[in-house]
């Protein structure tokens, strides 16, 4: 094997490794953005690693237990409701009435466990609120 | 009145840019020096006019002239004069003006320096085409001097998150970096136009490239610092599309900085270098497109979306024309020297480049895949943090390993002796460290590997410096101290690079530590209660309210003890700005070399019960400190004078290449 072949082989190995890592990463890091209605239809789809959906908070249903901390509330698109649980402190602008985006997965009892909650702030710079642990 | 002057300056500058492009082109055709001089005059004129526009906008912001839309949208009369001025880059229109102004300053400098007589006019045209685009956008799409139809007496105020010292340095530095890559890009294209296959364009623009890279590094780092201190979620990097947008050109820029060394020393990788500089520059444009278009959800996307199309079109235009030009001239770049061995400095640099490009590609993929997926299949998807970590963590570890190997391995072909000499001690020490860490309970693979590899790169670098000192001492008979200082000073380019590597290693050390060993705790406490996290005991003394100008501040007074030793008070707070609906959270951070104690006041009840989110982020301080090393290393390498040229380890080689440089420039 001459140098050129060896070099090409090495380059191919590196490219292959990068390709594999991307493929591997896609298996766990990619989620579906669904409407609330679609989310309800697809909640048992095992091919979806996580779901992102947007809706309004139904403020009548909010239960906030700061000492755990835990927020439970219904997210709604006017027709359908999904109960969301978010194990974190309440974000700054949670009560602002703006639409929110939640990211997570359905539990066996049909509630939605969110590990990320984002308030769609109309300001030019949107604030992100992340769940804990993602340093 | 002043707004009219500002807008007029932009319009005139637009006309001048067309004039300068045409006269430069005529000069190239006729070689009549008059046209060249006239074009240069037009560039200086543009500098004057755009400076006038910037000063006008600053003046309007300072005065608080709320008849101007931009001033109304981003400031208010209670804002301090300092943040009124920084509002220049708080919004879309103003930041485009800043970008343009920097670009024209750079263009004027290129014209003034006139380093390669035949290439300068072409490079100038290329830079001017970019200025033309920005001027066009500002003149017809996003005029920063636009007036309100209904005059307002009070502005909407600056977003509180932007009222932070980090927001001064981060945008400025990032822009200086982004725009800086335009210069090496312009000269690379000029070299192709002129059929120059040598490395003059690289030598002439090296300073520009390194400085652009430095600013981009500082920009990214201060962006992370700002996110850490202001956004208040406890982290510093979230693989947000806009973060990715400035991370990608940093990666390719780093690859470029390394691979040009191979061209300078070995006359190899010519095509590769052109490709890298094109990609780097296009990525800076693409980043601007991402930020302006609003197509992706992001921490700081500007709202306006009409602009996106224009930016995308211009980005594609630059990408396609530069690649077409390169393909036309591909013969010129071929016929270079071949790699002699797989285990050599040349090939280790190539591998380093491939890894950096691999990281760029993966980051790019993760950033744009949602767009592609939606366009192709209609499925809306989102790519989250685990994807980026899964791909970039292992690649990053390989990159750091190469950082330990590259500087030490021999050119052309490394032999066994060379490898044993350079790597035995660092290798053995690193394995010992790995065993110790394992023994003490560090079992996560990436964390363990990360520490071992970082330590390896560190010891390999130090080992090489020590060898240099010993050799120098033997030849010259100087003392160890003097040998050390002279060794560094005489090869500043090489050892400046080492200092930068040291800075990167410190950052990596901090990243691994904070990723691997962080603790989070949420707690609700009554006044008088105490919360324990790690070795800290936090006593909640009181909840108080105070006024800061027009803002109301609510803060918790906390007494902190570490291992039963008092280390002082911390006051996380929330600020209520009169111009904003929501309060903004200000975290309290107690930072040491070992860990940061990071406390967020999450909320409170009327009875004084308060909820805190408390994090322990280990080694974060090392990340910021590494940044300073990078600055020092870059300046050390760039400072003009003796020792800043291409140099080798061996005195003889250095003289040869020194003469080579002289000959090229003559």
Coordinates of N, CA, C and O in Angstrom, one line a residue, chain A residues 3-4 6-7 10-11 14 18 21-22 24-26 28-33 42 50 52 64 66-69 87-90 92-93 95-96 98 101 103 118 120 123-128 130-135, chain B residues 73-74 90 159 162 233-234 238 297-302 338-342 351 354 358 361-362 365 369 380-385 387 390-391 394-395 514-515 520 522 524 574 581-585 602 611 613 617:
Chain A
X3 N 1.7 5.5 0.0 CA 1.3 6.6 0.9 C 0.0 7.2 0.5 O -0.8 7.5 1.4
X4 N -0.2 7.4 -0.8 CA -1.5 8.0 -1.2 C -2.7 7.2 -0.8 O -3.6 7.8 -0.2
X6 N -2.9 5.0 1.6 CA -3.0 5.0 3.0 C -3.6 6.3 3.5 O -4.5 6.3 4.4
X7 N -3.2 7.4 2.9 CA -3.8 8.7 3.3 C -5.3 8.8 3.0 O -6.1 9.2 3.8
X10 N -7.1 6.8 5.5 CA -7.3 7.5 6.7 C -8.3 8.6 6.7 O -9.1 8.8 7.6
X11 N -8.3 9.3 5.6 CA -9.3 10.4 5.4 C -10.7 9.8 5.4 O -11.7 10.3 6.0
X14 N -11.9 8.9 8.8 CA -12.3 10.0 9.6 C -13.7 10.5 9.2 O -14.6 10.7 10.0
X18 N -17.2 10.5 11.3 CA -18.1 11.7 11.5 C -19.5 11.4 11.1 O -20.5 11.7 11.8
X21 N -21.2 9.3 13.7 CA -21.6 10.0 14.9 C -22.8 10.9 14.6 O -23.7 11.0 15.4
X22 N -22.9 11.4 13.4 CA -24.1 12.2 13.0 C -25.3 11.3 13.0 O -26.4 11.6 13.6
X24 N -25.7 8.5 14.6 CA -26.0 8.0 15.9 C -26.6 9.1 16.7 O -27.6 8.9 17.5
X25 N -26.1 10.4 16.6 CA -26.7 11.5 17.3 C -28.1 11.8 16.9 O -29.0 12.2 17.7
X26 N -28.4 11.5 15.6 CA -29.8 11.8 15.1 C -30.8 10.9 15.8 O -32.0 11.2 15.9
X28 N -31.0 10.1 18.9 CA -31.5 10.6 20.2 C -31.7 12.1 20.3 O -32.4 12.5 21.2
X29 N -31.2 12.8 19.4 CA -31.3 14.3 19.6 C -32.3 14.9 18.7 O -32.4 16.1 18.7
X30 N -33.1 14.1 18.0 CA -34.1 14.8 17.1 C -35.5 14.5 17.5 O -35.9 13.3 17.7
X31 N -36.3 15.5 17.6 CA -37.7 15.4 18.0 C -38.6 16.0 17.0 O -38.2 16.7 16.1
X32 N -39.9 15.6 17.1 CA -40.9 16.1 16.2 C -41.6 17.4 16.7 O -41.9 17.4 17.9
X33 N -41.8 18.3 15.9 CA -42.6 19.5 16.3 C -44.0 19.2 15.8 O -44.3 19.1 14.6
X42 N -50.2 10.9 18.0 CA -48.9 10.2 17.9 C -48.3 9.9 19.2 O -47.1 9.6 19.3
X50 N -38.7 12.6 21.1 CA -39.4 13.5 21.9 C -40.2 14.4 21.1 O -40.1 14.5 19.9
X52 N -42.1 18.3 20.5 CA -42.1 19.7 20.8 C -43.5 20.3 20.4 O -43.9 20.0 19.3
X64 N -48.8 25.2 41.2 CA -47.4 25.4 41.3 C -47.0 25.0 42.7 O -47.5 25.5 43.7
X66 N -43.7 25.2 44.5 CA -42.3 25.7 44.4 C -41.4 24.9 45.3 O -40.2 24.8 44.9
X67 N -41.8 24.2 46.3 CA -40.9 23.5 47.2 C -40.4 22.2 46.6 O -39.5 21.6 47.1
X68 N -41.1 21.7 45.5 CA -40.6 20.5 44.9 C -39.5 20.6 43.9 O -38.6 19.8 44.0
X69 N -39.4 21.5 43.0 CA -40.5 22.3 42.5 C -41.2 21.6 41.4 O -40.6 20.7 40.7
X87 N -40.9 19.8 35.9 CA -40.3 19.8 37.3 C -39.2 20.8 37.4 O -38.0 20.5 37.4
X88 N -39.6 22.1 37.5 CA -38.7 23.2 37.7 C -39.4 24.4 38.3 O -40.6 24.3 38.4
X89 N -38.6 25.4 38.6 CA -39.3 26.6 39.1 C -39.9 27.3 37.9 O -39.6 27.1 36.8
X90 N -40.9 28.2 38.3 CA -41.7 28.9 37.3 C -40.8 29.9 36.6 O -40.1 30.7 37.2
X92 N -39.7 33.3 34.5 CA -40.0 34.7 34.8 C -41.4 35.1 34.2 O -42.2 35.7 34.8
X93 N -41.6 34.7 32.9 CA -42.7 35.2 32.2 C -43.8 34.2 32.0 O -44.6 34.2 31.0
X95 N -46.5 33.7 33.6 CA -47.9 34.2 33.8 C -48.2 35.3 32.8 O -49.3 36.0 33.0
X96 N -47.4 35.5 31.8 CA -47.6 36.6 30.9 C -48.7 36.5 30.0 O -49.2 37.4 29.4
X98 N -48.6 34.8 27.2 CA -48.1 34.5 25.8 C -48.1 32.9 25.6 O -48.1 32.2 26.5
X101 N -43.9 27.0 24.5 CA -43.5 25.8 23.7 C -43.0 24.8 24.8 O -42.2 25.2 25.7
X103 N -41.2 20.9 25.5 CA -40.5 19.8 24.8 C -40.4 18.7 25.8 O -40.0 18.9 27.0
X118 N -40.5 27.0 27.2 CA -40.1 28.2 26.6 C -41.3 29.1 26.4 O -42.3 28.7 25.8
X120 N -43.0 32.1 24.6 CA -42.8 32.8 23.3 C -43.0 34.3 23.5 O -44.1 34.8 23.4
X123 N -40.8 40.0 22.5 CA -39.7 40.9 22.4 C -38.8 40.5 21.3 O -38.8 39.3 20.9
X124 N -37.9 41.4 20.8 CA -37.0 41.0 19.7 C -36.0 40.0 20.2 O -35.6 39.2 19.4
X125 N -35.7 40.0 21.4 CA -34.8 39.0 21.9 C -35.6 38.0 22.8 O -36.2 38.4 23.8
X126 N -35.7 36.8 22.4 CA -36.5 35.9 23.1 C -35.7 35.2 24.3 O -34.6 34.9 24.1
X127 N -36.4 35.1 25.4 CA -35.7 34.5 26.5 C -35.9 33.0 26.5 O -36.9 32.5 26.2
X128 N -34.8 32.3 26.8 CA -34.9 30.9 26.9 C -34.9 30.5 28.3 O -34.1 31.0 29.1
X130 N -34.4 27.0 30.3 CA -34.0 25.6 30.2 C -34.3 24.9 31.5 O -34.3 25.4 32.5
X131 N -34.5 23.6 31.3 CA -34.6 22.8 32.5 C -33.2 22.7 33.1 O -32.2 22.9 32.5
X132 N -33.2 22.3 34.4 CA -32.0 22.2 35.1 C -31.1 21.1 34.6 O -31.5 20.2 33.9
X133 N -29.8 21.2 34.9 CA -28.9 20.1 34.6 C -28.2 20.3 33.3 O -27.2 19.6 33.0
X134 N -28.7 21.2 32.4 CA -28.0 21.3 31.1 C -27.0 22.4 31.2 O -27.1 23.4 30.6
X135 N -26.0 22.2 32.0 CA -24.9 23.2 32.0 C -24.0 22.9 30.9 O -23.9 21.9 30.3
Chain B
X73 N -37.5 52.4 19.4 CA -37.6 51.0 19.7 C -36.6 50.5 20.7 O -36.9 49.5 21.3
X74 N -35.5 51.1 20.8 CA -34.4 50.4 21.6 C -33.9 51.2 22.8 O -33.0 50.8 23.5
X90 N -28.0 47.2 19.3 CA -29.0 46.4 20.0 C -30.1 45.8 19.0 O -30.7 44.8 19.2
X159 N -34.0 46.2 26.0 CA -34.2 44.9 26.7 C -33.2 44.8 27.9 O -32.0 45.0 27.7
X162 N -30.0 43.1 27.7 CA -28.9 43.7 26.9 C -28.2 44.8 27.7 O -27.2 45.4 27.3
X233 N -30.0 30.6 33.5 CA -30.4 29.2 33.6 C -29.3 28.3 34.0 O -29.5 27.1 34.1
X234 N -28.1 28.8 34.3 CA -27.1 28.1 34.9 C -26.0 27.6 33.9 O -25.0 27.1 34.4
X238 N -25.8 26.5 24.7 CA -27.0 25.6 24.6 C -27.2 25.1 23.1 O -28.3 24.6 22.8
X297 N -36.0 29.3 15.6 CA -36.2 29.9 17.0 C -34.9 30.0 17.7 O -34.1 29.1 17.7
X298 N -34.7 31.1 18.3 CA -33.4 31.3 18.9 C -33.4 32.3 20.0 O -34.3 33.1 20.1
X299 N -32.3 32.3 20.7 CA -32.2 33.2 21.9 C -32.1 34.6 21.5 O -32.6 35.5 22.1
X300 N -31.5 34.9 20.3 CA -31.5 36.3 19.9 C -31.7 36.5 18.4 O -30.9 37.1 17.8
X301 N -32.8 36.0 17.9 CA -33.2 36.3 16.5 C -33.8 37.6 16.4 O -34.6 38.0 17.2
X302 N -33.4 38.4 15.4 CA -34.0 39.7 15.2 C -35.3 39.4 14.5 O -35.4 38.4 13.7
X338 N 3.4 16.0 -2.6 CA 2.6 14.9 -2.0 C 3.0 14.7 -0.6 O 4.1 15.0 -0.1
X339 N 2.0 14.1 0.1 CA 2.4 13.7 1.5 C 3.4 12.6 1.5 O 3.2 11.7 0.7
X340 N 4.4 12.6 2.3 CA 5.4 11.6 2.3 C 5.1 10.5 3.3 O 5.6 9.4 3.1
X341 N 4.4 10.8 4.3 CA 4.1 9.7 5.3 C 2.8 10.0 6.0 O 2.4 11.2 6.2
X342 N 2.2 9.0 6.5 CA 0.9 9.1 7.3 C 1.2 9.7 8.7 O 0.4 10.3 9.3
X351 N -5.3 15.9 9.5 CA -6.3 15.3 10.3 C -7.0 16.3 11.2 O -8.2 16.2 11.4
X354 N -9.5 18.0 9.2 CA -10.7 17.1 8.9 C -11.6 17.1 10.1 O -12.9 17.1 10.0
X358 N -15.3 18.3 10.3 CA -16.3 17.3 10.7 C -17.2 18.0 11.7 O -18.5 17.9 11.6
X361 N -19.4 20.5 10.0 CA -20.5 19.9 9.2 C -21.6 19.4 10.1 O -22.8 19.6 9.9
X362 N -21.2 18.7 11.2 CA -22.2 18.2 12.2 C -23.0 19.3 12.8 O -24.3 19.2 12.9
X365 N -25.3 20.7 10.1 CA -26.4 19.7 9.9 C -27.5 19.8 10.9 O -28.6 19.9 10.6
X369 N -30.9 21.1 9.6 CA -31.7 19.9 9.3 C -33.2 20.2 9.5 O -34.0 19.7 8.7
X380 N -42.1 18.7 10.5 CA -41.4 19.7 11.3 C -40.6 19.0 12.4 O -41.2 18.2 13.2
X381 N -39.3 19.2 12.5 CA -38.6 18.5 13.6 C -37.7 19.5 14.3 O -37.5 20.6 13.8
X382 N -37.2 19.1 15.4 CA -36.2 19.9 16.1 C -35.0 19.1 16.5 O -35.2 17.9 16.9
X383 N -33.8 19.7 16.5 CA -32.6 19.0 16.9 C -32.2 19.6 18.2 O -32.0 20.8 18.3
X384 N -32.0 18.8 19.2 CA -31.7 19.3 20.5 C -30.3 19.0 21.0 O -29.5 18.4 20.3
X385 N -30.0 19.5 22.1 CA -28.6 19.5 22.7 C -27.9 18.1 22.6 O -26.8 18.1 22.2
X387 N -27.9 15.8 20.5 CA -27.3 15.6 19.2 C -25.9 16.2 19.1 O -25.0 15.6 18.7
X390 N -23.4 14.5 21.4 CA -23.0 13.2 21.0 C -22.0 13.3 19.9 O -21.1 12.5 19.8
X391 N -22.2 14.2 18.9 CA -21.2 14.3 17.8 C -20.0 15.0 18.2 O -18.9 14.6 17.9
X394 N -16.9 13.4 21.2 CA -15.8 12.6 20.8 C -14.9 13.2 19.8 O -13.6 13.1 19.9
X395 N -15.4 14.0 18.8 CA -14.5 14.7 17.9 C -13.6 15.7 18.6 O -12.5 15.8 18.3
X514 N -17.4 21.2 34.3 CA -18.8 21.7 34.5 C -19.8 20.8 33.9 O -20.9 20.6 34.4
X515 N -19.4 20.1 32.8 CA -20.4 19.1 32.3 C -20.5 17.8 33.1 O -21.5 17.2 33.2
X520 N -27.4 20.4 40.8 CA -28.5 21.3 40.8 C -29.4 21.0 41.9 O -29.7 19.8 42.2
X522 N -33.2 22.6 43.8 CA -34.2 23.6 44.0 C -34.7 23.5 45.4 O -34.9 22.5 45.9
X524 N -37.3 25.6 48.5 CA -38.1 26.7 49.0 C -37.8 26.9 50.5 O -37.7 25.9 51.2
X574 N -34.2 40.0 41.6 CA -35.0 40.3 40.4 C -35.3 41.7 40.2 O -35.5 42.4 41.2
X581 N -42.8 44.3 30.9 CA -43.8 43.6 31.6 C -43.3 42.7 32.7 O -43.9 42.6 33.8
X582 N -42.2 42.0 32.4 CA -41.8 40.9 33.3 C -40.5 41.4 34.0 O -39.7 42.1 33.4
X583 N -40.3 40.9 35.2 CA -39.1 41.2 35.9 C -37.9 40.4 35.3 O -38.2 39.4 34.6
X584 N -36.7 40.9 35.5 CA -35.6 40.1 34.9 C -34.8 39.6 36.1 O -34.5 40.2 37.1
X585 N -34.3 38.3 35.9 CA -33.6 37.6 37.0 C -32.1 38.0 36.9 O -31.5 37.9 35.9
X602 N -35.8 32.3 42.3 CA -36.8 32.0 41.3 C -38.2 32.6 41.6 O -38.9 32.9 40.7
X611 N -38.2 30.8 46.7 CA -37.7 29.6 46.1 C -36.4 29.9 45.4 O -36.3 30.9 44.7
X613 N -33.1 28.4 43.0 CA -32.5 27.3 42.2 C -31.0 27.5 42.4 O -30.4 28.6 42.2
X617 N -21.4 24.7 39.7 CA -20.7 24.5 38.4 C -19.2 24.4 38.6 O -18.6 25.5 38.7

